[in-house]
Structures are given as C-alpha cells and as structure tokens.
XYZ file of C-alpha atoms in Angstrom:
636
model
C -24.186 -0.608 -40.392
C -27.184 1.802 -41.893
C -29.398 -1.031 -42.092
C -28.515 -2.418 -38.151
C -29.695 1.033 -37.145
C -32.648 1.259 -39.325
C -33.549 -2.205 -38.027
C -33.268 -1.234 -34.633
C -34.936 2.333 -34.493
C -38.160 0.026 -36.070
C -37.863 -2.165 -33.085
C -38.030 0.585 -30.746
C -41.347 1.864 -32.046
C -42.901 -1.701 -32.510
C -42.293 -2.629 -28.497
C -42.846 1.252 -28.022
C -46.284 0.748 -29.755
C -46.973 -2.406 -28.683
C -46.708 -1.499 -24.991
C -49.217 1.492 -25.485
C -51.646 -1.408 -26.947
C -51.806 -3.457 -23.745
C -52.377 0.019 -21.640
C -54.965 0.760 -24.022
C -57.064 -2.503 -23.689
C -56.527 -2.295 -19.818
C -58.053 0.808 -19.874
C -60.899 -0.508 -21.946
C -61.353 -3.403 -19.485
C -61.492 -0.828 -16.755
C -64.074 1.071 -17.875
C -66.390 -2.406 -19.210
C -65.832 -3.240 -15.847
C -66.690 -0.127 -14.254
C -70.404 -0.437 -15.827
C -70.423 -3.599 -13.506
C -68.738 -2.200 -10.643
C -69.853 1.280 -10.089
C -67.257 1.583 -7.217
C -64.419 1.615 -9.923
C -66.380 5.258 -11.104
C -65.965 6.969 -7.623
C -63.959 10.075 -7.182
C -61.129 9.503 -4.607
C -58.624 11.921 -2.673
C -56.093 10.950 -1.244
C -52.050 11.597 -0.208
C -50.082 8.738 1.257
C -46.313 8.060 1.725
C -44.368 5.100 2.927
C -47.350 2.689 2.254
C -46.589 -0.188 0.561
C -48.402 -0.984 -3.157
C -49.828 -3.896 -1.543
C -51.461 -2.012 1.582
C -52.735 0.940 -0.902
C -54.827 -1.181 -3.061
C -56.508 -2.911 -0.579
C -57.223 -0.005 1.437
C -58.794 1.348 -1.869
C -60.685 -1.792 -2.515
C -62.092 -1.978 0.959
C -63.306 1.743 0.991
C -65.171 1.447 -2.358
C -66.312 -1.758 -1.783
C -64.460 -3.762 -4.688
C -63.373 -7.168 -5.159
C -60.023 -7.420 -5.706
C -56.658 -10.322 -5.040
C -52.809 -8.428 -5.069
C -49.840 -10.109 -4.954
C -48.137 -10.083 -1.384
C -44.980 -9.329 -3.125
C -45.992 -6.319 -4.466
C -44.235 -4.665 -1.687
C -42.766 -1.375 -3.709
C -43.156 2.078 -1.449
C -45.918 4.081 -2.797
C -45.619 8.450 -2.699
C -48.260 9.811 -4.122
C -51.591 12.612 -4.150
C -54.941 12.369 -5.591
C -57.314 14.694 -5.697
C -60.673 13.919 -7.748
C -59.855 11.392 -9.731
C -61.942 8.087 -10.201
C -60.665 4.851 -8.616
C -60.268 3.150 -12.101
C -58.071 5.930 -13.500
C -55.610 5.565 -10.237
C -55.934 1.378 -10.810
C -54.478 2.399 -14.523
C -51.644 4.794 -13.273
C -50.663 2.053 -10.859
C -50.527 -0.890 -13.263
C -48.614 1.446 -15.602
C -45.913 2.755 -13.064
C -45.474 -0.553 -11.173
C -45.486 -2.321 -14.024
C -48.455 -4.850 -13.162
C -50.233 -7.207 -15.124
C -54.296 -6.981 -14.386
C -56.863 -9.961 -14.850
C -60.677 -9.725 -14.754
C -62.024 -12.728 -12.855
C -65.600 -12.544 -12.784
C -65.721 -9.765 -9.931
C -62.763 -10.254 -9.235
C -59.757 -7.780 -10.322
C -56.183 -9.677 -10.236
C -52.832 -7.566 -9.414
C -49.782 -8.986 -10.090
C -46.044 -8.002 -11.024
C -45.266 -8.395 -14.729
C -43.302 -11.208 -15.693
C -41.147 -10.245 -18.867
C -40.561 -12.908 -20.761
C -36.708 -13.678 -21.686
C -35.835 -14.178 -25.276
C -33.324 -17.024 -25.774
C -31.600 -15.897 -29.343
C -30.775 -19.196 -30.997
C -27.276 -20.130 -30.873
C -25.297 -19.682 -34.396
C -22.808 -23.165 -35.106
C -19.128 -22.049 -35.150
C -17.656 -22.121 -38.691
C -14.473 -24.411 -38.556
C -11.562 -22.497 -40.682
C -10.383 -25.430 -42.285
C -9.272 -24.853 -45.832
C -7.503 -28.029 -48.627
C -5.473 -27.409 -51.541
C -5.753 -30.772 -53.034
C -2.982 -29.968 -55.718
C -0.062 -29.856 -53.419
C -2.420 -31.719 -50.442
C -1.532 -29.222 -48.073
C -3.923 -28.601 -45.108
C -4.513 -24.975 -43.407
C -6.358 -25.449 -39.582
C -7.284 -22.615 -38.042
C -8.458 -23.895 -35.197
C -9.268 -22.077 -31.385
C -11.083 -24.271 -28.755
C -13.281 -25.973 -30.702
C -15.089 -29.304 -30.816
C -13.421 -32.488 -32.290
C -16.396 -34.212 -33.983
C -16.777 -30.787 -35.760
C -12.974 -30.493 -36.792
C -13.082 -33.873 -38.162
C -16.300 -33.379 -40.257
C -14.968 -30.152 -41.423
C -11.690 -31.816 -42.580
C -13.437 -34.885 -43.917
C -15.639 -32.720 -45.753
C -12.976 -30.437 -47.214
C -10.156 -32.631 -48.417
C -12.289 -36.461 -48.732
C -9.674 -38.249 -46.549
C -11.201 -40.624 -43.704
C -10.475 -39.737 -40.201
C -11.755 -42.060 -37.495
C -12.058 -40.555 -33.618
C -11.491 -42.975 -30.385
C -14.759 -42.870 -28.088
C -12.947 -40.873 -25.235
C -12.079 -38.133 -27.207
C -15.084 -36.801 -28.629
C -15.758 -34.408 -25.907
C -12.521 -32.481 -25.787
C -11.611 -29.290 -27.874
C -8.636 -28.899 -29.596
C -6.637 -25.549 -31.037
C -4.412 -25.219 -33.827
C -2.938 -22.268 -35.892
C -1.048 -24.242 -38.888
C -1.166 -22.502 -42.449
C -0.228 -24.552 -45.921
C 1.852 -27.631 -44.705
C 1.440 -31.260 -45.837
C -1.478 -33.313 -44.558
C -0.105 -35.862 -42.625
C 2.173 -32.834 -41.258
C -0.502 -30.528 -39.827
C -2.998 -33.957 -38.767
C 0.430 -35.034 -36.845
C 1.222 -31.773 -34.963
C -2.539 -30.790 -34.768
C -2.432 -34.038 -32.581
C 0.609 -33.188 -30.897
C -0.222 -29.857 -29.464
C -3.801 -31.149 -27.917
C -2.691 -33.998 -26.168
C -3.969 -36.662 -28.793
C -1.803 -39.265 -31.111
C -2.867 -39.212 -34.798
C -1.726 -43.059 -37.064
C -2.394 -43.719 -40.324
C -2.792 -47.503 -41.053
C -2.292 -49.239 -44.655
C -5.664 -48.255 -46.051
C -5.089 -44.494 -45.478
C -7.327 -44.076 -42.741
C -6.366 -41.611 -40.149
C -7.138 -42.486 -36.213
C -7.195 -39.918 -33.664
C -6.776 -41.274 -29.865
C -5.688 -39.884 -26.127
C -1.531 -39.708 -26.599
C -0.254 -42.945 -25.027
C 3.540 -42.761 -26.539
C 5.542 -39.831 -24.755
C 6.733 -38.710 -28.532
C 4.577 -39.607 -31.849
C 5.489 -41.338 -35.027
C 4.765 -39.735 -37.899
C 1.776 -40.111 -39.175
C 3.420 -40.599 -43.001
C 4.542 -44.220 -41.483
C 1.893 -46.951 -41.729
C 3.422 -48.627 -38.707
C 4.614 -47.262 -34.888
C 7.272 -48.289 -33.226
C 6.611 -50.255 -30.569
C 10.138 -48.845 -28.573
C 8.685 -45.846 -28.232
C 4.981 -46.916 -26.345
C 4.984 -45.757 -23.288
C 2.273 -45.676 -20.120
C -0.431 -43.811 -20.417
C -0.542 -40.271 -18.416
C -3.584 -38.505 -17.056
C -4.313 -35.431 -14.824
C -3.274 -37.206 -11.763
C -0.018 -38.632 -12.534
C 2.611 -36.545 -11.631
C 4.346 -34.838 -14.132
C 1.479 -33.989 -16.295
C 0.162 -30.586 -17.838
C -1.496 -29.154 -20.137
C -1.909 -25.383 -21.635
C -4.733 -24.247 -23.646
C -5.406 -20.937 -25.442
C -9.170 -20.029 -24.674
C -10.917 -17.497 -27.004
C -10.009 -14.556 -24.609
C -6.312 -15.034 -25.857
C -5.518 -16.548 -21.742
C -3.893 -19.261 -20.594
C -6.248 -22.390 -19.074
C -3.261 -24.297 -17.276
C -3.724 -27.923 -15.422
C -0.591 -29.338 -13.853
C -0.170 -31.950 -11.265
C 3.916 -31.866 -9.988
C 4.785 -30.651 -13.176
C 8.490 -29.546 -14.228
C 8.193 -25.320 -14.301
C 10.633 -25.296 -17.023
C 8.439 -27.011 -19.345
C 5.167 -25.521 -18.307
C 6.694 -22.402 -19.203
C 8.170 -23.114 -21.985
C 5.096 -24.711 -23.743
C 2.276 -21.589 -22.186
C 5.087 -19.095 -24.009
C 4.658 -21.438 -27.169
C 1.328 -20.964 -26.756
C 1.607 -17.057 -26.913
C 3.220 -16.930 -28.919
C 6.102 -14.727 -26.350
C 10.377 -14.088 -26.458
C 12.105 -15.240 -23.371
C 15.526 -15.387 -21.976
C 16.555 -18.000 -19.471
C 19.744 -16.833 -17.459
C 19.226 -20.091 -15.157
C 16.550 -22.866 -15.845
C 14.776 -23.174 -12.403
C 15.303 -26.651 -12.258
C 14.268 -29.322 -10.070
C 11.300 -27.029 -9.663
C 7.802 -28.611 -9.423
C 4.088 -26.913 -9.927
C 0.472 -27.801 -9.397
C -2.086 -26.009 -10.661
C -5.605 -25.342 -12.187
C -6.322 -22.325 -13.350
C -8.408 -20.756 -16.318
C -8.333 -17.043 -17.615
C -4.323 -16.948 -16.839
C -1.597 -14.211 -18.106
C 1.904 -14.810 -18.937
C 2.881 -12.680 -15.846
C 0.451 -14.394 -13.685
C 1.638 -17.693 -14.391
C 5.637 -16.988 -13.742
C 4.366 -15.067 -10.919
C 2.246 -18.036 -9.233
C 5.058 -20.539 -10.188
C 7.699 -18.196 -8.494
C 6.125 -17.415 -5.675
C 8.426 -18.539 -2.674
C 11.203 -19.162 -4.729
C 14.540 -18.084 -5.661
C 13.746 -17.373 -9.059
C 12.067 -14.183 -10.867
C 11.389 -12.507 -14.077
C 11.505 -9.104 -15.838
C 9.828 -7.753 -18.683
C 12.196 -5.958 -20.882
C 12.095 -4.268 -24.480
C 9.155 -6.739 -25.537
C 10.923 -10.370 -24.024
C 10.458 -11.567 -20.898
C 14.193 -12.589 -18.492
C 13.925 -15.538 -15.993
C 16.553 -16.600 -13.860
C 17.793 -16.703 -10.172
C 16.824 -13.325 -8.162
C 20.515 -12.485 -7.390
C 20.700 -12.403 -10.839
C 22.573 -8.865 -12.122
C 19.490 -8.227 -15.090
C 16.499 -9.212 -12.418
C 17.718 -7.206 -9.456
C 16.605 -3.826 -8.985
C 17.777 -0.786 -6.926
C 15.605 2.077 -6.368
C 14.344 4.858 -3.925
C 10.914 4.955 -2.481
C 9.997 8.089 -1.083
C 7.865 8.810 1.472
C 5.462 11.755 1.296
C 3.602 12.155 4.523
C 5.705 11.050 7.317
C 9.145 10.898 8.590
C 11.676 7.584 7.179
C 13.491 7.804 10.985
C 11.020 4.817 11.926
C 9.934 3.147 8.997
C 12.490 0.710 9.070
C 12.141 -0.743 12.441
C 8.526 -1.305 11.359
C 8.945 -3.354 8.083
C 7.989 -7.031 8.160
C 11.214 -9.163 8.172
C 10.417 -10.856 4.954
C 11.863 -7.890 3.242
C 14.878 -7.473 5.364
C 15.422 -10.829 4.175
C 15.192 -10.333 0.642
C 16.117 -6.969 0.180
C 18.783 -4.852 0.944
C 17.111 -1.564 2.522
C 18.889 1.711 3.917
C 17.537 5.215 4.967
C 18.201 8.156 2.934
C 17.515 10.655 5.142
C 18.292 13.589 2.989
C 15.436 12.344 0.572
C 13.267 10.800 2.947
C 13.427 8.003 1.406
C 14.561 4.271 2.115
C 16.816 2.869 -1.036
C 16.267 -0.741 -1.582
C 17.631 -3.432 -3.654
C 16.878 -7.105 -4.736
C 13.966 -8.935 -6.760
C 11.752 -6.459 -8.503
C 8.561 -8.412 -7.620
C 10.393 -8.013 -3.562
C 11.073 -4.262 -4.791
C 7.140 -4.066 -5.818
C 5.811 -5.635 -2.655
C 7.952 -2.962 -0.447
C 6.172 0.035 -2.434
C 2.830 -1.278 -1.799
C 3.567 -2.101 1.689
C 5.023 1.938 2.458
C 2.476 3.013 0.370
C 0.036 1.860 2.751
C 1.795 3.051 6.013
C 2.596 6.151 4.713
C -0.231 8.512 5.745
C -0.293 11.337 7.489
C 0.054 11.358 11.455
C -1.930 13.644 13.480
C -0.229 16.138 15.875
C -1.952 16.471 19.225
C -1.750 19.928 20.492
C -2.265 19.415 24.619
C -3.592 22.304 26.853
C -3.118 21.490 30.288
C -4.392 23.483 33.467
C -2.984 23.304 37.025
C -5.011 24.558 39.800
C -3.692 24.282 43.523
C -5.535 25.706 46.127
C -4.735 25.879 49.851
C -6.597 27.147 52.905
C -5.458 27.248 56.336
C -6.308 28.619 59.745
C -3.776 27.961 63.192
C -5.158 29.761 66.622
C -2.476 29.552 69.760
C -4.112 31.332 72.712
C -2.246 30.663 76.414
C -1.123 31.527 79.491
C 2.459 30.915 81.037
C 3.936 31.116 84.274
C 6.953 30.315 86.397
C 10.083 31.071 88.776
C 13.615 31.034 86.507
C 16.397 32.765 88.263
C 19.263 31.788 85.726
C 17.111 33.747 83.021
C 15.807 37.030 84.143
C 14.479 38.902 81.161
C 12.838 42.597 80.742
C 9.633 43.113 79.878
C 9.084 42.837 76.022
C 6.637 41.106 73.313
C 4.478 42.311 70.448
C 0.370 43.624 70.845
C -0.606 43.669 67.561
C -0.849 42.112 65.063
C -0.231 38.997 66.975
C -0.571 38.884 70.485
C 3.056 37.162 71.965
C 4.027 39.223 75.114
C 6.887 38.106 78.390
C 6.331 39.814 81.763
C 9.160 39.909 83.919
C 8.631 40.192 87.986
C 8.617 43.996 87.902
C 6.408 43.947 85.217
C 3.549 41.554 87.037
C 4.115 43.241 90.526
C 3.090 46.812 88.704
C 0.041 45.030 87.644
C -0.807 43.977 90.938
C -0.280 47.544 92.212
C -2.589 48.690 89.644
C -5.307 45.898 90.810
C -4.873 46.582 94.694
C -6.594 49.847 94.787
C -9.647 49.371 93.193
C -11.107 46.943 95.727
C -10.978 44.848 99.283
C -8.995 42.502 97.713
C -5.601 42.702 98.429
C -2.811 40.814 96.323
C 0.552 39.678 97.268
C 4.105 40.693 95.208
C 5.641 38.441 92.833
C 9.744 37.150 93.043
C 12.043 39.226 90.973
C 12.981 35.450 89.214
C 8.286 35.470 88.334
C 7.827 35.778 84.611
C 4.799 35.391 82.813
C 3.719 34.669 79.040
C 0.989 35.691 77.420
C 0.141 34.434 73.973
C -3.059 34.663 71.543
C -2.008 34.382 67.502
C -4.436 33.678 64.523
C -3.315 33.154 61.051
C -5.479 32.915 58.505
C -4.292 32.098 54.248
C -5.788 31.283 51.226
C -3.121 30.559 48.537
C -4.539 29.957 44.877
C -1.582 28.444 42.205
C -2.962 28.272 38.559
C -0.690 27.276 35.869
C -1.930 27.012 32.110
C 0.784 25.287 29.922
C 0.868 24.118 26.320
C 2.695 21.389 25.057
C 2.264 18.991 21.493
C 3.504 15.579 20.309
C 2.668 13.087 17.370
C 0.040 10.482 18.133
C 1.655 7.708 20.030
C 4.368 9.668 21.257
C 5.204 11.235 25.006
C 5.006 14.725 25.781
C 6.328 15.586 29.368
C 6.040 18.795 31.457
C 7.506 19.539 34.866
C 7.661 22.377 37.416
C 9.453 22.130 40.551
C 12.321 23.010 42.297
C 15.552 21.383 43.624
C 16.913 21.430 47.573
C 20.907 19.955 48.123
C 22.166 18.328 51.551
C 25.550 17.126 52.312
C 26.017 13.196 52.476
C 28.946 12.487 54.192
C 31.285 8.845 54.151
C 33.270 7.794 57.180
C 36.017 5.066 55.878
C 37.763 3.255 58.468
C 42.265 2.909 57.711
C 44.597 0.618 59.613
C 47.881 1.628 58.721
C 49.257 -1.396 61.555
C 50.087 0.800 64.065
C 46.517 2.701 64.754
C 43.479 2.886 62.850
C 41.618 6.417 61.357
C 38.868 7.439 60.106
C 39.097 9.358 56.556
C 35.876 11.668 56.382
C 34.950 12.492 53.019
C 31.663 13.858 51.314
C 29.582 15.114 48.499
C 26.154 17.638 48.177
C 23.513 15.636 46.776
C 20.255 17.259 45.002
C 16.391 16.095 45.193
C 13.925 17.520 43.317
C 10.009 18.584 44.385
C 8.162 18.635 41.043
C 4.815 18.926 39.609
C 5.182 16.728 36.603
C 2.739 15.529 34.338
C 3.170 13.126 31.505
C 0.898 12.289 28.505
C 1.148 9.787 25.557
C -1.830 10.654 23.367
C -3.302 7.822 20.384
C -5.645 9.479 17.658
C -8.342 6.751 16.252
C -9.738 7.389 12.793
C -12.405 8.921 14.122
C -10.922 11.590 15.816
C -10.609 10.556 19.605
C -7.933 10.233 21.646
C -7.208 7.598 23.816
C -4.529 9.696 26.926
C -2.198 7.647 28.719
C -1.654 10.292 31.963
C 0.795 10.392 34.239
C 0.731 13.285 37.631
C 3.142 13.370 40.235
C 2.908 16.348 42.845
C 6.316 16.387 45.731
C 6.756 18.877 48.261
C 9.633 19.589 50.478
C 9.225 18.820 54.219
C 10.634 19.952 57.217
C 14.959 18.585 57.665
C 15.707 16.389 60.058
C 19.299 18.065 60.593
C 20.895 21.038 58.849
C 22.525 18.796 56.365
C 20.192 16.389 56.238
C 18.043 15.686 53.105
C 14.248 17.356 53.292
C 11.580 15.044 53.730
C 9.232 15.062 50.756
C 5.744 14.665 50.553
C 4.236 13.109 46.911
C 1.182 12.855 45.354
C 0.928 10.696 42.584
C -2.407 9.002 39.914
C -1.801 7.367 36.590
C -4.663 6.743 34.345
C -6.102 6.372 30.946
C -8.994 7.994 29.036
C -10.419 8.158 25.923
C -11.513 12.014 25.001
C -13.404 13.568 22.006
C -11.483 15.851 20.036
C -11.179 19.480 21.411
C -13.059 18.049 24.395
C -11.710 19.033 28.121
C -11.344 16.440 30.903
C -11.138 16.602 34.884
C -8.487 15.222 36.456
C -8.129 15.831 40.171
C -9.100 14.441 44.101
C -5.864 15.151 45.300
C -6.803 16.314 48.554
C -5.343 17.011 51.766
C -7.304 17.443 55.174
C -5.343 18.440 58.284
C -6.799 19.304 61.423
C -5.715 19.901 64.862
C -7.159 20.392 68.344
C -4.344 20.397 71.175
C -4.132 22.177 74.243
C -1.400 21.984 77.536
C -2.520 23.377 81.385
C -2.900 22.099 85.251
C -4.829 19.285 85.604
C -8.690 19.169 86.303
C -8.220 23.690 86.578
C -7.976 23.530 82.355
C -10.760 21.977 82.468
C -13.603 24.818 84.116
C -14.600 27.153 81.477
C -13.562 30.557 81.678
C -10.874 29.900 84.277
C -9.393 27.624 82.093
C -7.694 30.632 80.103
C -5.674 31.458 82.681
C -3.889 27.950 83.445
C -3.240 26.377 79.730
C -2.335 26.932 76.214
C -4.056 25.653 73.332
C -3.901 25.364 69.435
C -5.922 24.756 67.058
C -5.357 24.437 63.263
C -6.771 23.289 60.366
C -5.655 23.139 56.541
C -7.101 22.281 53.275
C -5.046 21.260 49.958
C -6.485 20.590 46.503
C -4.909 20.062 43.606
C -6.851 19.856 39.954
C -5.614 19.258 35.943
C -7.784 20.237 33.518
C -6.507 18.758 30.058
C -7.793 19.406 26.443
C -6.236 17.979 23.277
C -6.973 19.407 19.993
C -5.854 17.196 16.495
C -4.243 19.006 14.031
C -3.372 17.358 10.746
C-alpha cells in the first residue's frame, strides 16, 4: 500500500514537471519569435468581458499587426484586465489558462485547443481458478462468466485429460462454483448448469456441445442413451430459459414462455437463496430479457398482474397466492397534511379491488389490507396526494349606491258637490295644498281691489289643488365581509331579507245533493338577497383561478294585500384568475330610470308660462349601482 502511494505522489510531480516544461519552451518560442515579430513586444491595455477567446485574439492580432490562425471552436468566454503588459506575455497566460496548444508556422502563430491524449492501460488475462488433485482425480472449478476456450485450456493444462469443444460453443461463457468432487462429476454438472452436454467416448476424450438431450448421461458412461435424445431447444422455442450469475453477483435472465416455477427455482439456485412455496404458481408463463436483475426484481416482474406474491421474512423469501394468510398484510397509513374524509373517494379502483380499505377517522388514517406489494403501492400513491391544501381567506366588498330626484308641480280644478272639503294642505316642506270654494272666493276678494279687473265668485261645490314637491336622496350601502374555504371548495355569503303572502286553494266537493267549495290556505315566504358565491382553485404558483357567483333581488310593489311582492334580480356569473393578495372589480350592475310626464287641457298646456296654471307634471329620475370588490389571500 506504501509503495502504491509512493508510486503515485512521483507521478504527480513528473506530469506536474513535465507540464511546466512545455510552458517553458512556449515561452521561449515566444520570445525567439518576438525578435521576428516586434508586434509580439508591444505593451497592451485592455479590459474585456463576454468576448469570446476566439474574437479576443484576433482583435489582438489585428491591432498589432500579427499573423496569426485560431480555432473557431475556441469559443470559451473571456473576463479579463491588462494593463502594460506585452502582447506575448498575454498570448502565454492564454495558452496556459485555456489550455491551448501553440505552433510557429513561418509567420504564422497557430491556436488550437489541446487534445489530451487517452491512455488505454493494457488489459490483464483473467486467471481461471481451476485447481487438480490427481491422487483422488478430483476437480475444483471456480468458475464466474468466463470464456470456454480458456476453461478448457486451463483444465487441460492442470489435470492432462483431453477435452474437445463443438464449433458453436466457443463464444459462450460458462460459471461454476464446484469444490473437490470427481472429474467426470464436476465436467458433467459444470455442463449441466451452462446449458452444454459433456460425453466421454472409449478413448477418454471428453466433448463439450450445445445440450440437445433434456437430461444428461453421465459422463462416467462411454455410451448415451439414445431414449433419452431429445429436440434441440434455443431462445425462441417456447419453454426455454436461462439464468446466469454476472460478476456483479445479478441475475442475467432470458426466457421465452417459460414455466415461472422453474425460472425461479433455478435464479434462487443460482443465489444461492431459502424459499417457501405455500402454492406453486402454476400454469404460469414468463418472457423476458433482462441483465443486472435482483431476486426481488425478478418475482416482482414475474408477478406483476397476477394472483401471486412474495414476502421476505427472517432471511427466506414466501411465495404463494396473495390471499394467502403469511403474504397478506394489514396496516394503517396515516395521513399528515390533510383530512382522510375524501381520500377514499379519490383512490384509483385498482386498489379497491385488491385491497380492503376503511377510514379511521380517529387516526386520520385509512387501514388497509391485502398483498404487501398492493399495501406498498397504496403508501406511495397517499404519499403523493397527501400535501398540504391551501386555505383561501376571501375579503369581499359590497358597494350600492342610489341617487334619485322626483319633481310633481300642478294645478287642479273642479266642481264636486258630493265631497265638499275645508281648506287644508301643507306649505313647507312640500308644497300639497286643497282650496275649498270659500277659500278661492277670499282670494278673489283679495285680487278685486287692486285693479280694473273685476273677477267673478266661485260655487260653494269649486275646489282647487295646488301641488309642487321635490325629493331629492342619495343612499350609499357598503358592506365589507370576510369569509374562507379550502381550495376547490364553495364559500357562500348572503344578505337579504324575507316578505310572506297568503296562497290560498279553492277545492270543489259534491256530496250528490249540492256541490261546495272548501277554502283552505297557507303563508308562503320569498326571499330578496344579496348573495354571492365563490369556489376558489390555488395553482402552484400561487394564483387563484375564482369561480363567482352574484345575485342582487329586491322586493317590488304587491299586486294585492296578500299577494306575493314582485321582485326585481340582478344576477352575473363569471370566472377569473387573480394573483395572490391581489383585488378584483366586479360590478356594471346599473340601473337608469327616468321620467318626463305631465297631464293638462289640450293645446293651453302647451304656452309657456300659462301652462302652470292648467296641468300637472312629473318628472323623475334615478340611478342604481351596485359594485364587489373581492381579494383572496392564500394561507398555508
């Protein structure tokens, strides 16, 4: 081990030194050259970044007026600053970092990217482990993937018996772990366990050939028997296999409709492993070709879609039907960041089917039972789904705004005799008074002496009405509620209020003699709400994706006393997507009214001023607007 160090430390300083030897003699070429090329002597500054190595020596070439040829795959990003240093001592610091190799061409200087040149160690021959005891002739192979023709020689060599080898086996590689057994024994089962048939005819010579009988004579006999030839099998008849043991210690498996009883059987031969069949899995056929293969993978791969499984257990392996009472397992998989109420409506059915699952609330947990490989699947399967689920916290504002104006101005007049009323009505703030006769004939009175003009009395039955209103409102409603759900999930919110009306049922009885009419009825309810609905999704990067849902009713005027209100409703759905902590406008619910209606003698409402006097009119007008302002905030 001293030495292996020592040896390699000396290696170190001999590339170490000779790499300092080629910079050396590239920096005596430089400066020969530089007697030639006085540009090589100039002092430079400069400070570049991003340029490519390529660009920068040219660029220095062309400035100092050199001749020079660079690689165009010298495309490494150069960062550096120079400051009064000649062009030849930058060439060296370039070749050096960069790792270029430089050639002097005349006038010509050649940059290119080192080529390192690959040492191919020599390969060492395998040593066969084959030892003879020619005392007792017994033969010890110790054998793992290794060439025939070198077997044989190494046998040949060792115990001076002749072994011949058929043409079409001298490319395969055979393994073999047999220690101190007879000869003919360990030649025979040597044979045996690669596929190969091993006689021995009458002069003691030993020939090895592809295995053509389906069991082997010995190899002590000098003659087969021919009962026992049989046709000869390769990779593509059905039925075949074959299981090696590659240097790694893995399985290399071919099979082509193979029996899985066998296959395993023989790779656990192979690995020398303990196993426990509680039922054979018969009638059940493989195909495969695989290298690099574990015990586990192989049962795995082979029991894949079937009824059968295995379990490891206290160093041996049990196979057998899943039902089995030693392959089923029962445990309880917990889940840590969400709730088990909906887990199991959201598992695939293939585990239904196999497994029987229940919720453990308590625990949060689902306990399962069946195949353990089923039983490993589920885990990985809740292990994925079980992360955490965001909460959306929802801030929603409700503004409703309403202006209105309504103007009635008017005159009224007439002769009613059945309805004589005293004088009476309001000034201020509204303007809504009656004049009876007596009242308007005063009025005269009070007009006749201040002029010529003389005017007539009224009829005690003369009234007169004299109307001017104006109402003016502004009504502001702003409501600022809070409200949170899990992603995917509906919050809902609703103001309102409720309004009952009597519904009543007339039902017609003949009792044969007359009929009648049984009256019977109930109060109903209707609701006026403001309701708003959101379902909120939260992507992985934080948005949310708001399914939104508004509905704004309003009670109208009845139709009867018990008859239901009329409703007015205002209703948008939509869907948005909205950064996190972000706020959105919702709104255009509006509502324009206007209205410009007057009543008086025809053509006289019609000339300004005098107008006044012979009609009524109203006019109103009335704005409604209704916005949502929504914000969502994540919280984890």
């Amino acid at each position: 081990m001293i030495n292996k160090i020592i040896y390699a430390v000396i290696g170190f300083f001999m590339v170490t030194l000779s790499y300092g030897q080629d910079y050396a003699e590239i920096n005596r070429k430089f400066d020969d050259f530089s007697k030639i090329k006085k540009g090589l002597n100039d002092v430079m500054k400069t400070d570049v970044s991003g340029v490519t190595l390529y660009d920068f020596i040219n660029s220095i070439a062309q400035e100092h007026q050199l001749n020079v040829s660079v690689d165009s795959n010298l495309n490494d990003p150069v960062v550096n600053s120079f400051f009064d240093v000649t062009v030849k001592d930058v060439f060296t610091f370039l070749v050096q970092k960069y790792d270029l190799d430089v050639d002097f061409v005349n006038n010509i200087i050649m940059f290119k990217k080192h080529k390192e040149v690959k040492i191919i160690p020599k390969k060492v021959a395998k040593v066969i482990d084959v030892t003879y005891n020619k005392e007792n002739d017994f033969l010890s192979v110790k054998l793992e993937n290794d060439s025939i023709p070198n077997v044989v020689q190494a046998i040949i060599d060792k115990s001076g018996k002749n072994i011949i080898m058929a043409p079409d086996i001298k490319n395969q590689k055979v393994s073999a772990y047999i220690l101190n057994r007879p000869f003919d024994q360990v030649i025979e089962m040597m044979a045996k366990s690669n596929s190969l048939s091993a006689t021995k005819d009458e002069n003691g010579f030993y020939l090895l050939e592809k295995n053509n009988q389906p069991a082997l004579t010995n190899v002590a006999d000098k003659t087969t028997n021919p009962k026992n030839k049989a046709q000869k099998t390769t990779s593509d008849t059905p039925g075949f296999f074959q299981v090696d043991l590659n240097k790694s210690g893995f399985l290399d498996v071919k099979a082509n409709v193979a029996d899985a009883t066998s296959l395993i059987e023989e790779a656990a031969d192979k690995l020398k492993i303990n196993y426990f069949f509680y039922n054979k899995p018969e009638n059940e056929k493989t195909s495969l070709q695989v290298d690099n293969l574990t015990f586990d993978d192989l049962l795995e791969n082979i029991f894949k879609g079937k009824k059968y499984a295995f379990k490891k257990q206290n160093g041996y392996y049990l196979i057998g039907e899943q039902v089995t009472e030693g392959l089923r397992a029962t445990e309880i998989i917990q889940l840590e960041n969400r709730s088990i109420e909906s887990v199991l409506g959201a598992l695939p059915r293939v585990f239904s089917e196999k497994l029987e699952i229940k919720e453990f609330v308590e625990l949060n947990g689902l306990i399962v039972s069946g195949p353990k490989t089923t039983v490993d699947e589920l885990r990985v399967y809740i292990k994925q789904i079980d992360k955490v689920v965001p909460m959306v916290q929802i801030e929603v504002m409700i503004v409703q705004y309403n202006k209105s104006y309504d103007i009635q101005t008017g005159i009224k007049a007439g002769i009613d005799k059945s309805n004589i009323k005293p004088t009476s009505g309001v000034l201020f703030p509204t303007a809504d008074v009656n004049l009876n006769g007596s009242s308007v004939n005063n009025l005269i009175d009070a007009f006749n002496g201040l002029g010529l003009i003389k005017l007539g009395k009224v009829t005690e039955a003369f009234y007169l009405n004299l109307q001017a209103l104006e109402n003016n409102s502004i009504i502001k409603i702003e409501s600022t509620p809070k409200i949170a759900t899990i992603s995917g999930h509906e919050a809902k919110l609703a103001i309102g209020e409720t309004s009952y009306y009597f519904e009543q049922t007339n039902q017609l009885i003949n009792s044969g003699i007359n009929n009648n009419i049984l009256q019977s009825g109930s109060w109903k309810s209707t609701d006026a709400n403001l309701s708003v609905s959101i379902k909120p999704f939260v992507s992985t990067d934080e948005n949310v994706t708001l399914n939104i849902s508004v509905e704004k009713s309003s009670f109208l005027a009845r139709a009867g006393a018990t008859a239901p209100p009329g409703k007015a409703t205002q209703k948008f759905e939509s869907l948005v997507r909205v950064k996190n902590n972000e706020m959105i406008l919702l709104g255009g619910l509006d509502e324009l009214q206007k209205e410009n209606s007057g009543s008086g003698v025809p053509l006289i409402s019609r000339i300004p001023i005098i107008k006044w006097f012979f009609s009524s009119r109203k006019k109103s007008k009335s704005n409604s607007k209704l916005h949502i302002f929504i914000k969502p905030t994540v919280v984890y």
